[in-house]
Amino acid sequence: MKITILGTGAVGLTLAGRLQSVGHSITLGTRNPEKTASRDEANPMTGESFAHWYKNNPALQLKQNAASVEGADLIINATRGDASLDVLESIGANKLQGKTMLDIANPLDFSKGMPPTLFVSNTTSLAEQIQEKFPGLKVVKALNTMSASIMVHPESIAGDHNVFVCGNHEEAKNTTIDVLKSLGWKQKNILDLGDITAARGTEMLLPIWLRLWNTFGDVNFNFHIQRN
Amino acid sequence: MKITILGTGAVGLTLAGRLQSVGHSITLGTRNPEKTASRDEANPMTGESFAHWYKNNPALQLKQNAASVEGADLIINATRGDASLDVLESIGANKLQGKTMLDIANPLDFSKGMPPTLFVSNTTSLAEQIQEKFPGLKVVKALNTMSASIMVHPESIAGDHNVFVCGNHEEAKNTTIDVLKSLGWKQKNILDLGDITAARGTEMLLPIWLRLWNTFGDVNFNFHIQRN
């Protein structure tokens, strides 16, 4: 599948490397490709600079955001939650028309210190705001409730644990689910919660996720819904 | 243990019956004991009227809220979230001074229709509001993330699943954990998330809990944090 990933942070790069390794064709979208390509400071999550990483992943294409989405079967929004709407606006509704977008961003507000709070929640969600602003885009929310390493290697956590999926467009959810399966997610652990309003619930998992990180001292855990 | 349960809804009665059956001495607190004792309409959750239930549970004491907390080793707040602060104020800070309270209420706002939203979230929680208003009360948040039947019969869901506990007072958490164990909760599934601010995270699980109820069509599920 031709997949464009918006965002060149640790999450975007983790997804890019792994999705490519399982056979997808990956384009990375960024505001300024030249500037991104020359970024030599180490990413605090991965310890690696973008320049170094990019040199080791020559099959990846790095493009300006608007150009990056052309021809994509799936767009993945891995930008910061507080930048997502701006990035999508800079691409423009025309280029997004009819596209499927897997939104993994969370509406985290770091402005009041740690832990971050949510800048939208309860009566709406970032995914709903994106869907509302770009009605021609088929938004699917998924993968936003776990660390990047678990997104791409679900088998790294023993036993069953879930990825939540929601969105208003069935075929877009099916495309997303195909990609999840290519990453190793089992059908029985992919939980379809219905339309995009379910993103309120999954984005509101972030406060307890952050608290669990604090409690355990690592992010090697995931949510599982236990039932008979 | 002498346990007072505030609230005579389905959750309060489920807890009362089961806590009594495992050996605790239970008092139920209500605004107007005579009126509550004569309530003959069927509870929509249990199908049973309070009057009928009370006749079958003669060992239980029914008292006015303020009198009900006297001598209690543990108070359980099973009132509606939007009534909790009023009920506690009617009891008064003096009577609550030094007491341990297990808060299982959720800040659900049904005024805008179904599903309910949260009337406090993100930067605070109902448990924190209670703790702040009654600094002499030792508030522990727990059990608010599952159905009443699972609270009192954790073995009804196969395998491991969690109850989250948080609060500012260690001995109050220990008292709560003892009661949880008397209900059948295993130590390894009791997750202590630290101080009372963690209640933001557990109360914010309600939107996805409500969504899962809608998805599954029943409430026979619980959250489990899966890790290696």
PDB file of N, CA, C and O in Angstrom, chain A residues 141-212:
ATOM      1  N   LYS A 141      -9.805   6.850  13.577  1.00  0.00           N
ATOM      2  CA  LYS A 141      -8.945   6.993  14.756  1.00  0.00           C
ATOM      3  C   LYS A 141      -8.506   5.614  15.216  1.00  0.00           C
ATOM      4  O   LYS A 141      -9.336   4.717  15.373  1.00  0.00           O
ATOM      5  N   ALA A 142      -7.214   5.455  15.423  1.00  0.00           N
ATOM      6  CA  ALA A 142      -6.686   4.177  15.936  1.00  0.00           C
ATOM      7  C   ALA A 142      -5.257   4.386  16.406  1.00  0.00           C
ATOM      8  O   ALA A 142      -4.621   5.397  16.070  1.00  0.00           O
ATOM      9  N   LEU A 143      -4.750   3.470  17.160  1.00  0.00           N
ATOM     10  CA  LEU A 143      -3.340   3.400  17.585  1.00  0.00           C
ATOM     11  C   LEU A 143      -2.908   4.510  18.544  1.00  0.00           C
ATOM     12  O   LEU A 143      -1.748   4.534  18.976  1.00  0.00           O
ATOM     13  N   ASN A 144      -3.813   5.430  18.895  1.00  0.00           N
ATOM     14  CA  ASN A 144      -3.421   6.573  19.726  1.00  0.00           C
ATOM     15  C   ASN A 144      -3.334   6.245  21.201  1.00  0.00           C
ATOM     16  O   ASN A 144      -3.041   7.139  22.003  1.00  0.00           O
ATOM     17  N   THR A 145      -3.579   4.992  21.566  1.00  0.00           N
ATOM     18  CA  THR A 145      -3.678   4.640  22.989  1.00  0.00           C
ATOM     19  C   THR A 145      -2.509   3.784  23.479  1.00  0.00           C
ATOM     20  O   THR A 145      -2.639   3.077  24.493  1.00  0.00           O
ATOM     21  N   MET A 146      -1.398   3.838  22.755  1.00  0.00           N
ATOM     22  CA  MET A 146      -0.244   3.003  23.141  1.00  0.00           C
ATOM     23  C   MET A 146       1.042   3.644  22.632  1.00  0.00           C
ATOM     24  O   MET A 146       1.005   4.554  21.801  1.00  0.00           O
ATOM     25  N   SER A 147       2.179   3.131  23.110  1.00  0.00           N
ATOM     26  CA  SER A 147       3.474   3.641  22.664  1.00  0.00           C
ATOM     27  C   SER A 147       3.744   3.176  21.233  1.00  0.00           C
ATOM     28  O   SER A 147       3.181   2.180  20.765  1.00  0.00           O
ATOM     29  N   ALA A 148       4.632   3.905  20.540  1.00  0.00           N
ATOM     30  CA  ALA A 148       4.935   3.609  19.136  1.00  0.00           C
ATOM     31  C   ALA A 148       5.469   2.189  18.970  1.00  0.00           C
ATOM     32  O   ALA A 148       5.142   1.502  17.995  1.00  0.00           O
ATOM     33  N   SER A 149       6.268   1.732  19.921  1.00  0.00           N
ATOM     34  CA  SER A 149       6.863   0.400  19.764  1.00  0.00           C
ATOM     35  C   SER A 149       5.792  -0.694  19.799  1.00  0.00           C
ATOM     36  O   SER A 149       5.932  -1.721  19.126  1.00  0.00           O
ATOM     37  N   ILE A 150       4.720  -0.483  20.559  1.00  0.00           N
ATOM     38  CA  ILE A 150       3.645  -1.471  20.601  1.00  0.00           C
ATOM     39  C   ILE A 150       2.746  -1.364  19.365  1.00  0.00           C
ATOM     40  O   ILE A 150       2.264  -2.368  18.860  1.00  0.00           O
ATOM     41  N   MET A 151       2.556  -0.139  18.873  1.00  0.00           N
ATOM     42  CA  MET A 151       1.791   0.029  17.623  1.00  0.00           C
ATOM     43  C   MET A 151       2.320  -0.895  16.533  1.00  0.00           C
ATOM     44  O   MET A 151       1.551  -1.544  15.837  1.00  0.00           O
ATOM     45  N   VAL A 152       3.654  -0.925  16.400  1.00  0.00           N
ATOM     46  CA  VAL A 152       4.261  -1.627  15.259  1.00  0.00           C
ATOM     47  C   VAL A 152       4.718  -3.044  15.605  1.00  0.00           C
ATOM     48  O   VAL A 152       5.029  -3.830  14.703  1.00  0.00           O
ATOM     49  N   HIS A 153       4.756  -3.377  16.886  1.00  0.00           N
ATOM     50  CA  HIS A 153       5.108  -4.733  17.311  1.00  0.00           C
ATOM     51  C   HIS A 153       4.168  -5.169  18.438  1.00  0.00           C
ATOM     52  O   HIS A 153       4.589  -5.311  19.589  1.00  0.00           O
ATOM     53  N   PRO A 154       2.894  -5.420  18.097  1.00  0.00           N
ATOM     54  CA  PRO A 154       1.947  -5.818  19.151  1.00  0.00           C
ATOM     55  C   PRO A 154       2.399  -7.082  19.884  1.00  0.00           C
ATOM     56  O   PRO A 154       2.068  -7.260  21.050  1.00  0.00           O
ATOM     57  N   GLU A 155       3.173  -7.912  19.222  1.00  0.00           N
ATOM     58  CA  GLU A 155       3.631  -9.164  19.852  1.00  0.00           C
ATOM     59  C   GLU A 155       4.663  -8.885  20.949  1.00  0.00           C
ATOM     60  O   GLU A 155       5.005  -9.805  21.711  1.00  0.00           O
ATOM     61  N   SER A 156       5.131  -7.637  21.066  1.00  0.00           N
ATOM     62  CA  SER A 156       6.102  -7.323  22.119  1.00  0.00           C
ATOM     63  C   SER A 156       5.467  -7.360  23.509  1.00  0.00           C
ATOM     64  O   SER A 156       6.172  -7.423  24.514  1.00  0.00           O
ATOM     65  N   ILE A 157       4.135  -7.296  23.570  1.00  0.00           N
ATOM     66  CA  ILE A 157       3.417  -7.484  24.839  1.00  0.00           C
ATOM     67  C   ILE A 157       2.755  -8.862  24.776  1.00  0.00           C
ATOM     68  O   ILE A 157       1.969  -9.124  23.859  1.00  0.00           O
ATOM     69  N   ALA A 158       3.071  -9.707  25.741  1.00  0.00           N
ATOM     70  CA  ALA A 158       2.517 -11.068  25.738  1.00  0.00           C
ATOM     71  C   ALA A 158       1.007 -11.038  25.941  1.00  0.00           C
ATOM     72  O   ALA A 158       0.479 -10.137  26.596  1.00  0.00           O
ATOM     73  N   GLY A 159       0.324 -12.011  25.388  1.00  0.00           N
ATOM     74  CA  GLY A 159      -1.122 -12.132  25.612  1.00  0.00           C
ATOM     75  C   GLY A 159      -1.924 -11.163  24.759  1.00  0.00           C
ATOM     76  O   GLY A 159      -1.384 -10.499  23.874  1.00  0.00           O
ATOM     77  N   ASP A 160      -3.215 -11.097  25.061  1.00  0.00           N
ATOM     78  CA  ASP A 160      -4.104 -10.247  24.271  1.00  0.00           C
ATOM     79  C   ASP A 160      -4.142  -8.819  24.799  1.00  0.00           C
ATOM     80  O   ASP A 160      -4.155  -8.591  26.009  1.00  0.00           O
ATOM     81  N   HIS A 161      -4.177  -7.871  23.875  1.00  0.00           N
ATOM     82  CA  HIS A 161      -4.403  -6.465  24.214  1.00  0.00           C
ATOM     83  C   HIS A 161      -4.938  -5.805  22.963  1.00  0.00           C
ATOM     84  O   HIS A 161      -4.771  -6.309  21.859  1.00  0.00           O
ATOM     85  N   ASN A 162      -5.622  -4.657  23.165  1.00  0.00           N
ATOM     86  CA  ASN A 162      -6.460  -4.129  22.086  1.00  0.00           C
ATOM     87  C   ASN A 162      -5.938  -2.886  21.372  1.00  0.00           C
ATOM     88  O   ASN A 162      -5.250  -2.063  21.966  1.00  0.00           O
ATOM     89  N   VAL A 163      -6.325  -2.798  20.122  1.00  0.00           N
ATOM     90  CA  VAL A 163      -6.253  -1.522  19.402  1.00  0.00           C
ATOM     91  C   VAL A 163      -7.702  -1.137  19.085  1.00  0.00           C
ATOM     92  O   VAL A 163      -8.480  -1.948  18.583  1.00  0.00           O
ATOM     93  N   PHE A 164      -8.075   0.094  19.448  1.00  0.00           N
ATOM     94  CA  PHE A 164      -9.432   0.589  19.229  1.00  0.00           C
ATOM     95  C   PHE A 164      -9.488   1.315  17.890  1.00  0.00           C
ATOM     96  O   PHE A 164      -8.593   2.113  17.566  1.00  0.00           O
ATOM     97  N   VAL A 165     -10.535   1.059  17.132  1.00  0.00           N
ATOM     98  CA  VAL A 165     -10.711   1.675  15.812  1.00  0.00           C
ATOM     99  C   VAL A 165     -12.084   2.335  15.775  1.00  0.00           C
ATOM    100  O   VAL A 165     -13.064   1.754  16.242  1.00  0.00           O
ATOM    101  N   CYS A 166     -12.156   3.566  15.246  1.00  0.00           N
ATOM    102  CA  CYS A 166     -13.476   4.162  15.024  1.00  0.00           C
ATOM    103  C   CYS A 166     -13.420   5.118  13.848  1.00  0.00           C
ATOM    104  O   CYS A 166     -12.356   5.617  13.482  1.00  0.00           O
ATOM    105  N   GLY A 167     -14.577   5.352  13.245  1.00  0.00           N
ATOM    106  CA  GLY A 167     -14.658   6.243  12.093  1.00  0.00           C
ATOM    107  C   GLY A 167     -16.010   6.104  11.416  1.00  0.00           C
ATOM    108  O   GLY A 167     -16.727   5.124  11.657  1.00  0.00           O
ATOM    109  N   ASN A 168     -16.327   7.074  10.581  1.00  0.00           N
ATOM    110  CA  ASN A 168     -17.651   7.102   9.954  1.00  0.00           C
ATOM    111  C   ASN A 168     -17.712   6.323   8.646  1.00  0.00           C
ATOM    112  O   ASN A 168     -18.790   6.171   8.081  1.00  0.00           O
ATOM    113  N   HIS A 169     -16.558   5.877   8.132  1.00  0.00           N
ATOM    114  CA  HIS A 169     -16.511   5.282   6.792  1.00  0.00           C
ATOM    115  C   HIS A 169     -15.990   3.854   6.859  1.00  0.00           C
ATOM    116  O   HIS A 169     -14.821   3.622   7.172  1.00  0.00           O
ATOM    117  N   GLU A 170     -16.876   2.910   6.538  1.00  0.00           N
ATOM    118  CA  GLU A 170     -16.533   1.488   6.680  1.00  0.00           C
ATOM    119  C   GLU A 170     -15.314   1.092   5.857  1.00  0.00           C
ATOM    120  O   GLU A 170     -14.427   0.390   6.340  1.00  0.00           O
ATOM    121  N   GLU A 171     -15.257   1.542   4.597  1.00  0.00           N
ATOM    122  CA  GLU A 171     -14.146   1.092   3.742  1.00  0.00           C
ATOM    123  C   GLU A 171     -12.824   1.687   4.247  1.00  0.00           C
ATOM    124  O   GLU A 171     -11.769   1.057   4.126  1.00  0.00           O
ATOM    125  N   ALA A 172     -12.895   2.867   4.828  1.00  0.00           N
ATOM    126  CA  ALA A 172     -11.681   3.471   5.398  1.00  0.00           C
ATOM    127  C   ALA A 172     -11.232   2.692   6.646  1.00  0.00           C
ATOM    128  O   ALA A 172     -10.031   2.488   6.878  1.00  0.00           O
ATOM    129  N   LYS A 173     -12.215   2.228   7.426  1.00  0.00           N
ATOM    130  CA  LYS A 173     -11.862   1.394   8.579  1.00  0.00           C
ATOM    131  C   LYS A 173     -11.247   0.077   8.103  1.00  0.00           C
ATOM    132  O   LYS A 173     -10.277  -0.412   8.689  1.00  0.00           O
ATOM    133  N   ASN A 174     -11.796  -0.474   7.024  1.00  0.00           N
ATOM    134  CA  ASN A 174     -11.251  -1.738   6.510  1.00  0.00           C
ATOM    135  C   ASN A 174      -9.814  -1.565   6.014  1.00  0.00           C
ATOM    136  O   ASN A 174      -8.973  -2.440   6.234  1.00  0.00           O
ATOM    137  N   THR A 175      -9.542  -0.449   5.335  1.00  0.00           N
ATOM    138  CA  THR A 175      -8.170  -0.163   4.888  1.00  0.00           C
ATOM    139  C   THR A 175      -7.230  -0.087   6.097  1.00  0.00           C
ATOM    140  O   THR A 175      -6.133  -0.658   6.105  1.00  0.00           O
ATOM    141  N   THR A 176      -7.686   0.612   7.131  1.00  0.00           N
ATOM    142  CA  THR A 176      -6.886   0.753   8.349  1.00  0.00           C
ATOM    143  C   THR A 176      -6.640  -0.607   8.992  1.00  0.00           C
ATOM    144  O   THR A 176      -5.512  -0.921   9.418  1.00  0.00           O
ATOM    145  N   ILE A 177      -7.690  -1.411   9.054  1.00  0.00           N
ATOM    146  CA  ILE A 177      -7.571  -2.727   9.690  1.00  0.00           C
ATOM    147  C   ILE A 177      -6.595  -3.608   8.907  1.00  0.00           C
ATOM    148  O   ILE A 177      -5.795  -4.346   9.501  1.00  0.00           O
ATOM    149  N   ASP A 178      -6.601  -3.492   7.567  1.00  0.00           N
ATOM    150  CA  ASP A 178      -5.619  -4.242   6.760  1.00  0.00           C
ATOM    151  C   ASP A 178      -4.192  -3.838   7.144  1.00  0.00           C
ATOM    152  O   ASP A 178      -3.309  -4.695   7.259  1.00  0.00           O
ATOM    153  N   VAL A 179      -3.982  -2.547   7.328  1.00  0.00           N
ATOM    154  CA  VAL A 179      -2.642  -2.071   7.701  1.00  0.00           C
ATOM    155  C   VAL A 179      -2.282  -2.560   9.110  1.00  0.00           C
ATOM    156  O   VAL A 179      -1.150  -2.997   9.363  1.00  0.00           O
ATOM    157  N   LEU A 180      -3.253  -2.522  10.019  1.00  0.00           N
ATOM    158  CA  LEU A 180      -2.996  -3.022  11.380  1.00  0.00           C
ATOM    159  C   LEU A 180      -2.593  -4.492  11.336  1.00  0.00           C
ATOM    160  O   LEU A 180      -1.633  -4.911  11.999  1.00  0.00           O
ATOM    161  N   LYS A 181      -3.284  -5.263  10.525  1.00  0.00           N
ATOM    162  CA  LYS A 181      -2.951  -6.691  10.412  1.00  0.00           C
ATOM    163  C   LYS A 181      -1.547  -6.877   9.838  1.00  0.00           C
ATOM    164  O   LYS A 181      -0.823  -7.793  10.252  1.00  0.00           O
ATOM    165  N   SER A 182      -1.156  -6.001   8.910  1.00  0.00           N
ATOM    166  CA  SER A 182       0.191  -6.131   8.336  1.00  0.00           C
ATOM    167  C   SER A 182       1.269  -5.848   9.381  1.00  0.00           C
ATOM    168  O   SER A 182       2.420  -6.264   9.238  1.00  0.00           O
ATOM    169  N   LEU A 183       0.872  -5.153  10.466  1.00  0.00           N
ATOM    170  CA  LEU A 183       1.807  -4.886  11.572  1.00  0.00           C
ATOM    171  C   LEU A 183       1.781  -6.003  12.607  1.00  0.00           C
ATOM    172  O   LEU A 183       2.547  -5.975  13.577  1.00  0.00           O
ATOM    173  N   GLY A 184       0.881  -6.961  12.439  1.00  0.00           N
ATOM    174  CA  GLY A 184       0.830  -8.097  13.364  1.00  0.00           C
ATOM    175  C   GLY A 184      -0.368  -8.110  14.297  1.00  0.00           C
ATOM    176  O   GLY A 184      -0.460  -8.980  15.169  1.00  0.00           O
ATOM    177  N   TRP A 185      -1.275  -7.152  14.149  1.00  0.00           N
ATOM    178  CA  TRP A 185      -2.456  -7.142  15.014  1.00  0.00           C
ATOM    179  C   TRP A 185      -3.405  -8.267  14.610  1.00  0.00           C
ATOM    180  O   TRP A 185      -3.710  -8.446  13.435  1.00  0.00           O
ATOM    181  N   LYS A 186      -3.872  -9.008  15.617  1.00  0.00           N
ATOM    182  CA  LYS A 186      -4.822 -10.088  15.365  1.00  0.00           C
ATOM    183  C   LYS A 186      -6.236  -9.515  15.279  1.00  0.00           C
ATOM    184  O   LYS A 186      -6.598  -8.634  16.066  1.00  0.00           O
ATOM    185  N   GLN A 187      -7.024 -10.090  14.407  1.00  0.00           N
ATOM    186  CA  GLN A 187      -8.415  -9.642  14.228  1.00  0.00           C
ATOM    187  C   GLN A 187      -9.145  -9.545  15.575  1.00  0.00           C
ATOM    188  O   GLN A 187      -9.832  -8.565  15.843  1.00  0.00           O
ATOM    189  N   LYS A 188      -8.979 -10.554  16.427  1.00  0.00           N
ATOM    190  CA  LYS A 188      -9.756 -10.573  17.682  1.00  0.00           C
ATOM    191  C   LYS A 188      -9.369  -9.442  18.638  1.00  0.00           C
ATOM    192  O   LYS A 188     -10.109  -9.136  19.561  1.00  0.00           O
ATOM    193  N   ASN A 189      -8.211  -8.843  18.424  1.00  0.00           N
ATOM    194  CA  ASN A 189      -7.789  -7.750  19.303  1.00  0.00           C
ATOM    195  C   ASN A 189      -8.019  -6.360  18.712  1.00  0.00           C
ATOM    196  O   ASN A 189      -7.664  -5.350  19.323  1.00  0.00           O
ATOM    197  N   ILE A 190      -8.623  -6.323  17.513  1.00  0.00           N
ATOM    198  CA  ILE A 190      -8.977  -5.049  16.876  1.00  0.00           C
ATOM    199  C   ILE A 190     -10.434  -4.762  17.226  1.00  0.00           C
ATOM    200  O   ILE A 190     -11.333  -5.467  16.799  1.00  0.00           O
ATOM    201  N   LEU A 191     -10.655  -3.740  18.036  1.00  0.00           N
ATOM    202  CA  LEU A 191     -12.002  -3.462  18.548  1.00  0.00           C
ATOM    203  C   LEU A 191     -12.609  -2.267  17.825  1.00  0.00           C
ATOM    204  O   LEU A 191     -12.186  -1.128  18.032  1.00  0.00           O
ATOM    205  N   ASP A 192     -13.591  -2.521  16.984  1.00  0.00           N
ATOM    206  CA  ASP A 192     -14.288  -1.453  16.258  1.00  0.00           C
ATOM    207  C   ASP A 192     -15.355  -0.850  17.160  1.00  0.00           C
ATOM    208  O   ASP A 192     -16.318  -1.520  17.536  1.00  0.00           O
ATOM    209  N   LEU A 193     -15.185   0.422  17.509  1.00  0.00           N
ATOM    210  CA  LEU A 193     -16.103   1.089  18.440  1.00  0.00           C
ATOM    211  C   LEU A 193     -17.172   1.918  17.729  1.00  0.00           C
ATOM    212  O   LEU A 193     -17.883   2.693  18.370  1.00  0.00           O
ATOM    213  N   GLY A 194     -17.259   1.775  16.398  1.00  0.00           N
ATOM    214  CA  GLY A 194     -18.318   2.509  15.700  1.00  0.00           C
ATOM    215  C   GLY A 194     -17.830   3.811  15.096  1.00  0.00           C
ATOM    216  O   GLY A 194     -16.699   3.887  14.609  1.00  0.00           O
ATOM    217  N   ASP A 195     -18.681   4.817  15.142  1.00  0.00           N
ATOM    218  CA  ASP A 195     -18.376   6.063  14.422  1.00  0.00           C
ATOM    219  C   ASP A 195     -17.318   6.904  15.141  1.00  0.00           C
ATOM    220  O   ASP A 195     -16.843   6.554  16.226  1.00  0.00           O
ATOM    221  N   ILE A 196     -16.960   8.015  14.513  1.00  0.00           N
ATOM    222  CA  ILE A 196     -15.804   8.812  14.956  1.00  0.00           C
ATOM    223  C   ILE A 196     -16.003   9.429  16.348  1.00  0.00           C
ATOM    224  O   ILE A 196     -15.024   9.778  17.013  1.00  0.00           O
ATOM    225  N   THR A 197     -17.252   9.531  16.821  1.00  0.00           N
ATOM    226  CA  THR A 197     -17.450  10.103  18.163  1.00  0.00           C
ATOM    227  C   THR A 197     -16.822   9.225  19.254  1.00  0.00           C
ATOM    228  O   THR A 197     -16.577   9.703  20.363  1.00  0.00           O
ATOM    229  N   ALA A 198     -16.547   7.964  18.939  1.00  0.00           N
ATOM    230  CA  ALA A 198     -15.865   7.101  19.920  1.00  0.00           C
ATOM    231  C   ALA A 198     -14.452   7.579  20.222  1.00  0.00           C
ATOM    232  O   ALA A 198     -13.852   7.180  21.228  1.00  0.00           O
ATOM    233  N   ALA A 199     -13.914   8.449  19.362  1.00  0.00           N
ATOM    234  CA  ALA A 199     -12.565   8.981  19.598  1.00  0.00           C
ATOM    235  C   ALA A 199     -12.491   9.779  20.897  1.00  0.00           C
ATOM    236  O   ALA A 199     -11.423   9.913  21.497  1.00  0.00           O
ATOM    237  N   ARG A 200     -13.645  10.309  21.367  1.00  0.00           N
ATOM    238  CA  ARG A 200     -13.636  10.976  22.688  1.00  0.00           C
ATOM    239  C   ARG A 200     -13.132  10.005  23.741  1.00  0.00           C
ATOM    240  O   ARG A 200     -12.305  10.339  24.579  1.00  0.00           O
ATOM    241  N   GLY A 201     -13.674   8.803  23.684  1.00  0.00           N
ATOM    242  CA  GLY A 201     -13.292   7.784  24.660  1.00  0.00           C
ATOM    243  C   GLY A 201     -11.842   7.370  24.530  1.00  0.00           C
ATOM    244  O   GLY A 201     -11.146   7.219  25.544  1.00  0.00           O
ATOM    245  N   THR A 202     -11.363   7.178  23.309  1.00  0.00           N
ATOM    246  CA  THR A 202      -9.984   6.689  23.176  1.00  0.00           C
ATOM    247  C   THR A 202      -8.977   7.799  23.462  1.00  0.00           C
ATOM    248  O   THR A 202      -7.944   7.549  24.071  1.00  0.00           O
ATOM    249  N   GLU A 203      -9.285   9.041  23.066  1.00  0.00           N
ATOM    250  CA  GLU A 203      -8.365  10.143  23.407  1.00  0.00           C
ATOM    251  C   GLU A 203      -8.359  10.388  24.918  1.00  0.00           C
ATOM    252  O   GLU A 203      -7.319  10.735  25.496  1.00  0.00           O
ATOM    253  N   MET A 204      -9.494  10.153  25.563  1.00  0.00           N
ATOM    254  CA  MET A 204      -9.569  10.359  27.017  1.00  0.00           C
ATOM    255  C   MET A 204      -8.911   9.229  27.807  1.00  0.00           C
ATOM    256  O   MET A 204      -8.885   9.256  29.045  1.00  0.00           O
ATOM    257  N   LEU A 205      -8.364   8.236  27.104  1.00  0.00           N
ATOM    258  CA  LEU A 205      -7.526   7.242  27.773  1.00  0.00           C
ATOM    259  C   LEU A 205      -6.138   7.801  28.085  1.00  0.00           C
ATOM    260  O   LEU A 205      -5.400   7.223  28.880  1.00  0.00           O
ATOM    261  N   LEU A 206      -5.788   8.898  27.446  1.00  0.00           N
ATOM    262  CA  LEU A 206      -4.420   9.411  27.624  1.00  0.00           C
ATOM    263  C   LEU A 206      -4.064   9.750  29.065  1.00  0.00           C
ATOM    264  O   LEU A 206      -2.970   9.406  29.527  1.00  0.00           O
ATOM    265  N   PRO A 207      -4.959  10.410  29.840  1.00  0.00           N
ATOM    266  CA  PRO A 207      -4.584  10.696  31.227  1.00  0.00           C
ATOM    267  C   PRO A 207      -4.206   9.448  32.035  1.00  0.00           C
ATOM    268  O   PRO A 207      -3.211   9.466  32.761  1.00  0.00           O
ATOM    269  N   ILE A 208      -4.961   8.364  31.898  1.00  0.00           N
ATOM    270  CA  ILE A 208      -4.573   7.172  32.674  1.00  0.00           C
ATOM    271  C   ILE A 208      -3.354   6.507  32.044  1.00  0.00           C
ATOM    272  O   ILE A 208      -2.498   5.968  32.754  1.00  0.00           O
ATOM    273  N   TRP A 209      -3.218   6.598  30.735  1.00  0.00           N
ATOM    274  CA  TRP A 209      -2.012   6.061  30.086  1.00  0.00           C
ATOM    275  C   TRP A 209      -0.768   6.763  30.630  1.00  0.00           C
ATOM    276  O   TRP A 209       0.221   6.120  30.992  1.00  0.00           O
ATOM    277  N   LEU A 210      -0.827   8.086  30.720  1.00  0.00           N
ATOM    278  CA  LEU A 210       0.306   8.868  31.244  1.00  0.00           C
ATOM    279  C   LEU A 210       0.576   8.497  32.709  1.00  0.00           C
ATOM    280  O   LEU A 210       1.726   8.413  33.145  1.00  0.00           O
ATOM    281  N   ARG A 211      -0.506   8.270  33.461  1.00  0.00           N
ATOM    282  CA  ARG A 211      -0.357   7.917  34.864  1.00  0.00           C
ATOM    283  C   ARG A 211       0.257   6.527  35.023  1.00  0.00           C
ATOM    284  O   ARG A 211       1.075   6.284  35.928  1.00  0.00           O
ATOM    285  N   LEU A 212      -0.131   5.609  34.150  1.00  0.00           N
ATOM    286  CA  LEU A 212       0.437   4.256  34.192  1.00  0.00           C
ATOM    287  C   LEU A 212       1.926   4.297  33.849  1.00  0.00           C
ATOM    288  O   LEU A 212       2.738   3.579  34.443  1.00  0.00           O
TER     289      LEU A 212
END
